């Protein structure tokens, strides 16, 4: 398994501001995924981040709102831009380890509340 | 597109008893992986168990086991000797066997309460 650290773990943000979430993995991984979990809901994939290339976004998510960086094989950031109360969610970083089809592990999540 | 359905929004079980959580999925693929994740109040997603679709044998991890019925596209989770620490949201998830950038597709979750 992989140890995945996310920062911040929790934050209260003002409407209209932006916040960057960091995800650090203790080993090199090819694929990193960013998920959003709105209150009382299941997880929805925001984007897939591959080192050395632009992130691939799911339908309904755009780069201007959720810019992602992936500078190396152990680190990624997700920025939530121009936040509104609807962005209040848990944001989870996850990685795939091992060969094809192997397990996806999650970080502790970043719980953002926008006021 | 693949879908995952968890038909039980909430379940409860007495401590030390056994409970089964249901999950069905829809796919046209033959190669895929299925997972159960647990999300306690701490909000971290914790892997409970995984199953490769090409394996007929049901996966087991200590008190957790699955009943994988590929033809019926069913993947239930059985928790034996339930403990208070098992109380959490449980999510069933599907992943295509194509691997790589393939995402997890989650069900809506089942909230499990363990009564002392």
PDB file of C-alpha atoms in Angstrom:
ATOM      1  CA  UNK A   1       0.000   0.000   0.000  1.00  0.00           C
ATOM      2  CA  UNK A   2       0.956   3.672  -0.221  1.00  0.00           C
ATOM      3  CA  UNK A   3       0.999   6.331   2.472  1.00  0.00           C
ATOM      4  CA  UNK A   4      -0.776   9.407   1.173  1.00  0.00           C
ATOM      5  CA  UNK A   5      -0.693  12.720   3.014  1.00  0.00           C
ATOM      6  CA  UNK A   6      -3.028  15.578   2.254  1.00  0.00           C
ATOM      7  CA  UNK A   7      -2.859  19.165   3.404  1.00  0.00           C
ATOM      8  CA  UNK A   8      -4.876  20.893   4.688  1.00  0.00           C
ATOM      9  CA  UNK A   9      -7.016  18.312   6.424  1.00  0.00           C
ATOM     10  CA  UNK A  10      -9.703  20.873   7.059  1.00  0.00           C
ATOM     11  CA  UNK A  11     -10.261  24.540   6.291  1.00  0.00           C
ATOM     12  CA  UNK A  12     -12.911  27.201   6.330  1.00  0.00           C
ATOM     13  CA  UNK A  13     -12.700  29.433   3.282  1.00  0.00           C
ATOM     14  CA  UNK A  14     -14.224  32.726   2.291  1.00  0.00           C
ATOM     15  CA  UNK A  15     -16.432  32.935  -0.760  1.00  0.00           C
ATOM     16  CA  UNK A  16     -14.505  34.054  -3.831  1.00  0.00           C
ATOM     17  CA  UNK A  17     -11.103  32.882  -2.640  1.00  0.00           C
ATOM     18  CA  UNK A  18      -9.016  29.974  -3.863  1.00  0.00           C
ATOM     19  CA  UNK A  19      -7.378  27.162  -1.938  1.00  0.00           C
ATOM     20  CA  UNK A  20      -4.710  24.696  -2.963  1.00  0.00           C
ATOM     21  CA  UNK A  21      -4.721  21.169  -1.602  1.00  0.00           C
ATOM     22  CA  UNK A  22      -1.470  19.231  -1.554  1.00  0.00           C
ATOM     23  CA  UNK A  23      -1.090  15.492  -1.922  1.00  0.00           C
ATOM     24  CA  UNK A  24       2.189  13.767  -1.105  1.00  0.00           C
ATOM     25  CA  UNK A  25       2.815  10.047  -1.627  1.00  0.00           C
ATOM     26  CA  UNK A  26       5.601   8.046  -0.030  1.00  0.00           C
ATOM     27  CA  UNK A  27       6.414   6.221  -3.258  1.00  0.00           C
ATOM     28  CA  UNK A  28       6.453   6.968  -6.950  1.00  0.00           C
ATOM     29  CA  UNK A  29       3.101   6.432  -8.609  1.00  0.00           C
ATOM     30  CA  UNK A  30       2.021   6.850 -12.192  1.00  0.00           C
ATOM     31  CA  UNK A  31      -1.613   7.784 -11.784  1.00  0.00           C
ATOM     32  CA  UNK A  32      -3.106  10.142  -9.257  1.00  0.00           C
ATOM     33  CA  UNK A  33      -6.799  10.866  -9.038  1.00  0.00           C
ATOM     34  CA  UNK A  34      -8.708  13.698  -7.413  1.00  0.00           C
ATOM     35  CA  UNK A  35     -12.214  13.001  -6.127  1.00  0.00           C
ATOM     36  CA  UNK A  36     -14.879  15.213  -4.618  1.00  0.00           C
ATOM     37  CA  UNK A  37     -17.397  14.082  -2.030  1.00  0.00           C
ATOM     38  CA  UNK A  38     -20.192  16.539  -1.417  1.00  0.00           C
ATOM     39  CA  UNK A  39     -22.011  16.344   1.939  1.00  0.00           C
ATOM     40  CA  UNK A  40     -23.922  13.094   2.287  1.00  0.00           C
ATOM     41  CA  UNK A  41     -22.953  11.983  -1.202  1.00  0.00           C
ATOM     42  CA  UNK A  42     -20.714   9.437  -2.836  1.00  0.00           C
ATOM     43  CA  UNK A  43     -17.387  10.172  -4.504  1.00  0.00           C
ATOM     44  CA  UNK A  44     -17.115  11.756  -7.925  1.00  0.00           C
ATOM     45  CA  UNK A  45     -13.911  11.890  -9.940  1.00  0.00           C
ATOM     46  CA  UNK A  46     -12.727  15.400 -10.746  1.00  0.00           C
ATOM     47  CA  UNK A  47      -9.668  14.596 -12.804  1.00  0.00           C
ATOM     48  CA  UNK A  48      -6.797  12.209 -13.397  1.00  0.00           C
ATOM     49  CA  UNK A  49      -3.289  13.597 -13.046  1.00  0.00           C
ATOM     50  CA  UNK A  50      -0.460  11.980 -14.941  1.00  0.00           C
ATOM     51  CA  UNK A  51       3.071  13.200 -14.402  1.00  0.00           C
ATOM     52  CA  UNK A  52       4.406  15.283 -17.264  1.00  0.00           C
ATOM     53  CA  UNK A  53       1.085  15.905 -18.952  1.00  0.00           C
ATOM     54  CA  UNK A  54      -2.040  17.933 -18.419  1.00  0.00           C
ATOM     55  CA  UNK A  55      -4.713  16.521 -16.187  1.00  0.00           C
ATOM     56  CA  UNK A  56      -7.713  14.850 -17.757  1.00  0.00           C
ATOM     57  CA  UNK A  57     -10.989  16.246 -16.449  1.00  0.00           C
ATOM     58  CA  UNK A  58     -14.317  14.493 -16.070  1.00  0.00           C
ATOM     59  CA  UNK A  59     -17.486  15.921 -17.514  1.00  0.00           C
ATOM     60  CA  UNK A  60     -18.693  18.817 -15.405  1.00  0.00           C
ATOM     61  CA  UNK A  61     -15.243  19.789 -14.145  1.00  0.00           C
ATOM     62  CA  UNK A  62     -13.031  22.366 -15.865  1.00  0.00           C
ATOM     63  CA  UNK A  63      -9.407  23.343 -15.543  1.00  0.00           C
ATOM     64  CA  UNK A  64     -10.161  26.986 -14.771  1.00  0.00           C
ATOM     65  CA  UNK A  65     -12.124  25.961 -11.694  1.00  0.00           C
ATOM     66  CA  UNK A  66      -9.952  23.033 -10.589  1.00  0.00           C
ATOM     67  CA  UNK A  67      -6.396  23.517 -11.850  1.00  0.00           C
ATOM     68  CA  UNK A  68      -4.131  20.584 -11.074  1.00  0.00           C
ATOM     69  CA  UNK A  69      -0.383  20.302 -11.010  1.00  0.00           C
ATOM     70  CA  UNK A  70       1.666  17.111 -11.116  1.00  0.00           C
ATOM     71  CA  UNK A  71       5.326  18.127 -11.044  1.00  0.00           C
ATOM     72  CA  UNK A  72       6.719  14.690 -10.170  1.00  0.00           C
ATOM     73  CA  UNK A  73       5.753  11.105  -9.414  1.00  0.00           C
ATOM     74  CA  UNK A  74       5.095  11.666  -5.694  1.00  0.00           C
ATOM     75  CA  UNK A  75       3.256  14.992  -5.525  1.00  0.00           C
ATOM     76  CA  UNK A  76       0.175  16.735  -6.874  1.00  0.00           C
ATOM     77  CA  UNK A  77      -1.928  19.762  -6.047  1.00  0.00           C
ATOM     78  CA  UNK A  78      -5.560  20.581  -6.657  1.00  0.00           C
ATOM     79  CA  UNK A  79      -6.723  24.182  -6.498  1.00  0.00           C
ATOM     80  CA  UNK A  80     -10.347  25.049  -5.941  1.00  0.00           C
ATOM     81  CA  UNK A  81     -10.750  28.484  -7.501  1.00  0.00           C
ATOM     82  CA  UNK A  82     -13.219  31.290  -6.832  1.00  0.00           C
ATOM     83  CA  UNK A  83     -14.991  29.198  -4.243  1.00  0.00           C
ATOM     84  CA  UNK A  84     -18.710  29.278  -3.554  1.00  0.00           C
ATOM     85  CA  UNK A  85     -20.696  27.452  -0.847  1.00  0.00           C
ATOM     86  CA  UNK A  86     -21.446  24.730  -3.405  1.00  0.00           C
ATOM     87  CA  UNK A  87     -17.756  23.846  -3.326  1.00  0.00           C
ATOM     88  CA  UNK A  88     -18.018  22.791   0.318  1.00  0.00           C
ATOM     89  CA  UNK A  89     -16.900  19.178   0.095  1.00  0.00           C
ATOM     90  CA  UNK A  90     -14.291  16.664   1.003  1.00  0.00           C
ATOM     91  CA  UNK A  91     -11.577  16.515  -1.630  1.00  0.00           C
ATOM     92  CA  UNK A  92      -9.663  13.249  -1.787  1.00  0.00           C
ATOM     93  CA  UNK A  93      -6.418  12.421  -3.454  1.00  0.00           C
ATOM     94  CA  UNK A  94      -5.933   8.821  -4.509  1.00  0.00           C
ATOM     95  CA  UNK A  95      -3.244   6.791  -6.208  1.00  0.00           C
ATOM     96  CA  UNK A  96      -2.935   3.519  -8.023  1.00  0.00           C
ATOM     97  CA  UNK A  97      -0.144   1.262  -6.936  1.00  0.00           C
ATOM     98  CA  UNK A  98       1.130  -1.881  -8.484  1.00  0.00           C
ATOM     99  CA  UNK A  99       0.421  -3.298 -11.844  1.00  0.00           C
ATOM    100  CA  UNK A 100      -2.652  -3.025 -14.015  1.00  0.00           C
ATOM    101  CA  UNK A 101      -5.879  -3.122 -12.113  1.00  0.00           C
ATOM    102  CA  UNK A 102      -4.264  -2.948  -8.744  1.00  0.00           C
ATOM    103  CA  UNK A 103      -5.775  -1.165  -5.860  1.00  0.00           C
ATOM    104  CA  UNK A 104      -6.470   2.519  -5.494  1.00  0.00           C
ATOM    105  CA  UNK A 105      -5.614   4.011  -2.119  1.00  0.00           C
ATOM    106  CA  UNK A 106      -6.885   7.273  -0.690  1.00  0.00           C
ATOM    107  CA  UNK A 107      -5.465  10.094   1.348  1.00  0.00           C
ATOM    108  CA  UNK A 108      -7.153  11.338   4.491  1.00  0.00           C
ATOM    109  CA  UNK A 109      -9.137  13.913   2.547  1.00  0.00           C
ATOM    110  CA  UNK A 110      -9.374  17.687   2.802  1.00  0.00           C
ATOM    111  CA  UNK A 111     -12.631  18.942   4.237  1.00  0.00           C
ATOM    112  CA  UNK A 112     -13.401  22.407   2.897  1.00  0.00           C
ATOM    113  CA  UNK A 113     -16.239  24.598   4.105  1.00  0.00           C
ATOM    114  CA  UNK A 114     -16.960  27.762   2.115  1.00  0.00           C
ATOM    115  CA  UNK A 115     -18.721  30.555   3.964  1.00  0.00           C
TER     116      UNK A 115
ATOM    117  CA  UNK B   1     -21.072   3.427 -18.821  1.00  0.00           C
ATOM    118  CA  UNK B   2     -20.707   1.318 -15.746  1.00  0.00           C
ATOM    119  CA  UNK B   3     -22.999   1.854 -12.791  1.00  0.00           C
ATOM    120  CA  UNK B   4     -22.932   0.602  -9.219  1.00  0.00           C
ATOM    121  CA  UNK B   5     -26.056   0.286  -7.091  1.00  0.00           C
ATOM    122  CA  UNK B   6     -26.252  -0.100  -3.345  1.00  0.00           C
ATOM    123  CA  UNK B   7     -29.893  -0.607  -2.509  1.00  0.00           C
ATOM    124  CA  UNK B   8     -29.562  -0.324   1.276  1.00  0.00           C
ATOM    125  CA  UNK B   9     -29.035   3.286   2.403  1.00  0.00           C
ATOM    126  CA  UNK B  10     -28.783   2.141   6.019  1.00  0.00           C
ATOM    127  CA  UNK B  11     -28.230  -1.110   7.849  1.00  0.00           C
ATOM    128  CA  UNK B  12     -27.835  -2.016  11.488  1.00  0.00           C
ATOM    129  CA  UNK B  13     -26.392  -5.032  13.253  1.00  0.00           C
ATOM    130  CA  UNK B  14     -25.889  -6.169  16.808  1.00  0.00           C
ATOM    131  CA  UNK B  15     -22.354  -6.432  18.036  1.00  0.00           C
ATOM    132  CA  UNK B  16     -20.916  -9.923  17.381  1.00  0.00           C
ATOM    133  CA  UNK B  17     -23.595 -10.693  14.788  1.00  0.00           C
ATOM    134  CA  UNK B  18     -23.230 -10.993  11.017  1.00  0.00           C
ATOM    135  CA  UNK B  19     -24.456  -8.496   8.436  1.00  0.00           C
ATOM    136  CA  UNK B  20     -24.476  -8.514   4.642  1.00  0.00           C
ATOM    137  CA  UNK B  21     -24.322  -5.372   2.525  1.00  0.00           C
ATOM    138  CA  UNK B  22     -25.608  -5.583  -1.036  1.00  0.00           C
ATOM    139  CA  UNK B  23     -24.088  -4.248  -4.226  1.00  0.00           C
ATOM    140  CA  UNK B  24     -24.988  -4.770  -7.852  1.00  0.00           C
ATOM    141  CA  UNK B  25     -23.288  -3.356 -10.896  1.00  0.00           C
ATOM    142  CA  UNK B  26     -23.837  -3.019 -14.575  1.00  0.00           C
ATOM    143  CA  UNK B  27     -21.098  -3.514 -17.140  1.00  0.00           C
ATOM    144  CA  UNK B  28     -20.505  -5.011 -20.532  1.00  0.00           C
ATOM    145  CA  UNK B  29     -16.861  -5.719 -19.747  1.00  0.00           C
ATOM    146  CA  UNK B  30     -15.516  -9.110 -18.761  1.00  0.00           C
ATOM    147  CA  UNK B  31     -12.334  -7.872 -17.108  1.00  0.00           C
ATOM    148  CA  UNK B  32     -12.781  -5.660 -14.083  1.00  0.00           C
ATOM    149  CA  UNK B  33     -12.184  -5.253 -10.381  1.00  0.00           C
ATOM    150  CA  UNK B  34     -14.585  -4.722  -7.516  1.00  0.00           C
ATOM    151  CA  UNK B  35     -13.873  -3.112  -4.182  1.00  0.00           C
ATOM    152  CA  UNK B  36     -15.474  -2.364  -0.867  1.00  0.00           C
ATOM    153  CA  UNK B  37     -14.283   0.771   0.925  1.00  0.00           C
ATOM    154  CA  UNK B  38     -15.107   1.844   4.443  1.00  0.00           C
ATOM    155  CA  UNK B  39     -15.442   5.497   5.427  1.00  0.00           C
ATOM    156  CA  UNK B  40     -15.608   6.072   9.194  1.00  0.00           C
ATOM    157  CA  UNK B  41     -16.431   9.487  10.671  1.00  0.00           C
ATOM    158  CA  UNK B  42     -12.789  10.455  10.176  1.00  0.00           C
ATOM    159  CA  UNK B  43     -13.696  10.587   6.453  1.00  0.00           C
ATOM    160  CA  UNK B  44     -10.720   8.589   5.234  1.00  0.00           C
ATOM    161  CA  UNK B  45     -11.538   5.970   2.625  1.00  0.00           C
ATOM    162  CA  UNK B  46     -10.160   2.643   3.778  1.00  0.00           C
ATOM    163  CA  UNK B  47      -9.931  -0.376   1.517  1.00  0.00           C
ATOM    164  CA  UNK B  48     -11.769  -3.340   3.010  1.00  0.00           C
ATOM    165  CA  UNK B  49     -11.553  -5.957   0.286  1.00  0.00           C
ATOM    166  CA  UNK B  50     -11.026  -6.362  -3.452  1.00  0.00           C
ATOM    167  CA  UNK B  51     -12.092  -8.961  -6.005  1.00  0.00           C
ATOM    168  CA  UNK B  52     -10.776  -9.669  -9.477  1.00  0.00           C
ATOM    169  CA  UNK B  53     -13.580 -10.588 -11.852  1.00  0.00           C
ATOM    170  CA  UNK B  54     -11.538 -13.382 -13.443  1.00  0.00           C
ATOM    171  CA  UNK B  55     -11.241 -15.164 -10.108  1.00  0.00           C
ATOM    172  CA  UNK B  56     -14.091 -17.451  -9.169  1.00  0.00           C
ATOM    173  CA  UNK B  57     -13.007 -17.719  -5.570  1.00  0.00           C
ATOM    174  CA  UNK B  58     -14.583 -15.184  -3.259  1.00  0.00           C
ATOM    175  CA  UNK B  59     -12.147 -12.818  -1.553  1.00  0.00           C
ATOM    176  CA  UNK B  60     -11.757 -12.948   2.214  1.00  0.00           C
ATOM    177  CA  UNK B  61     -10.006 -10.617   4.619  1.00  0.00           C
ATOM    178  CA  UNK B  62     -10.313 -11.735   8.234  1.00  0.00           C
ATOM    179  CA  UNK B  63     -13.926 -11.015   9.266  1.00  0.00           C
ATOM    180  CA  UNK B  64     -14.824  -9.600   5.859  1.00  0.00           C
ATOM    181  CA  UNK B  65     -15.800 -11.739   2.904  1.00  0.00           C
ATOM    182  CA  UNK B  66     -17.612 -11.231  -0.349  1.00  0.00           C
ATOM    183  CA  UNK B  67     -20.149 -13.181  -2.316  1.00  0.00           C
ATOM    184  CA  UNK B  68     -19.247 -12.487  -5.931  1.00  0.00           C
ATOM    185  CA  UNK B  69     -21.827 -13.632  -8.453  1.00  0.00           C
ATOM    186  CA  UNK B  70     -20.462 -12.602 -11.847  1.00  0.00           C
ATOM    187  CA  UNK B  71     -23.425 -13.725 -13.927  1.00  0.00           C
ATOM    188  CA  UNK B  72     -25.820 -11.903 -11.655  1.00  0.00           C
ATOM    189  CA  UNK B  73     -23.441  -8.909 -11.398  1.00  0.00           C
ATOM    190  CA  UNK B  74     -23.708  -8.995  -7.654  1.00  0.00           C
ATOM    191  CA  UNK B  75     -20.974  -8.287  -5.119  1.00  0.00           C
ATOM    192  CA  UNK B  76     -22.148  -8.402  -1.508  1.00  0.00           C
ATOM    193  CA  UNK B  77     -20.018  -7.854   1.576  1.00  0.00           C
ATOM    194  CA  UNK B  78     -20.414 -10.019   4.658  1.00  0.00           C
ATOM    195  CA  UNK B  79     -19.099  -8.791   7.982  1.00  0.00           C
ATOM    196  CA  UNK B  80     -18.853 -11.489  10.616  1.00  0.00           C
ATOM    197  CA  UNK B  81     -18.572 -10.967  14.374  1.00  0.00           C
ATOM    198  CA  UNK B  82     -19.394  -7.278  13.935  1.00  0.00           C
ATOM    199  CA  UNK B  83     -17.506  -4.845  16.116  1.00  0.00           C
ATOM    200  CA  UNK B  84     -18.295  -1.315  17.195  1.00  0.00           C
ATOM    201  CA  UNK B  85     -15.400  -0.115  15.072  1.00  0.00           C
ATOM    202  CA  UNK B  86     -17.117  -1.447  11.961  1.00  0.00           C
ATOM    203  CA  UNK B  87     -19.660   1.353  12.140  1.00  0.00           C
ATOM    204  CA  UNK B  88     -19.111   3.462   9.022  1.00  0.00           C
ATOM    205  CA  UNK B  89     -20.268   4.220   5.516  1.00  0.00           C
ATOM    206  CA  UNK B  90     -19.480   1.385   3.151  1.00  0.00           C
ATOM    207  CA  UNK B  91     -18.995   2.053  -0.535  1.00  0.00           C
ATOM    208  CA  UNK B  92     -18.946  -0.531  -3.279  1.00  0.00           C
ATOM    209  CA  UNK B  93     -16.785   0.422  -6.264  1.00  0.00           C
ATOM    210  CA  UNK B  94     -16.052  -0.855  -9.770  1.00  0.00           C
ATOM    211  CA  UNK B  95     -12.929  -0.395 -11.829  1.00  0.00           C
ATOM    212  CA  UNK B  96     -12.395  -1.447 -15.413  1.00  0.00           C
ATOM    213  CA  UNK B  97      -9.673  -3.986 -16.015  1.00  0.00           C
ATOM    214  CA  UNK B  98      -8.171  -1.733 -18.651  1.00  0.00           C
ATOM    215  CA  UNK B  99      -6.244  -0.200 -15.753  1.00  0.00           C
ATOM    216  CA  UNK B 100      -4.120   2.889 -16.249  1.00  0.00           C
ATOM    217  CA  UNK B 101      -6.295   5.965 -16.052  1.00  0.00           C
ATOM    218  CA  UNK B 102      -9.479   4.012 -15.375  1.00  0.00           C
ATOM    219  CA  UNK B 103     -11.436   5.531 -12.515  1.00  0.00           C
ATOM    220  CA  UNK B 104     -13.353   3.974  -9.676  1.00  0.00           C
ATOM    221  CA  UNK B 105     -17.121   4.131 -10.051  1.00  0.00           C
ATOM    222  CA  UNK B 106     -18.820   4.245  -6.677  1.00  0.00           C
ATOM    223  CA  UNK B 107     -22.220   3.322  -5.367  1.00  0.00           C
ATOM    224  CA  UNK B 108     -24.100   5.734  -3.130  1.00  0.00           C
ATOM    225  CA  UNK B 109     -23.029   3.943   0.015  1.00  0.00           C
ATOM    226  CA  UNK B 110     -24.605   2.080   2.932  1.00  0.00           C
ATOM    227  CA  UNK B 111     -24.445   3.473   6.441  1.00  0.00           C
ATOM    228  CA  UNK B 112     -23.777   0.668   8.894  1.00  0.00           C
ATOM    229  CA  UNK B 113     -24.667   1.067  12.548  1.00  0.00           C
ATOM    230  CA  UNK B 114     -23.369  -1.443  15.097  1.00  0.00           C
ATOM    231  CA  UNK B 115     -25.456  -1.687  18.251  1.00  0.00           C
ATOM    232  CA  UNK B 116     -23.796  -2.772  21.505  1.00  0.00           C
TER     233      UNK B 116
END
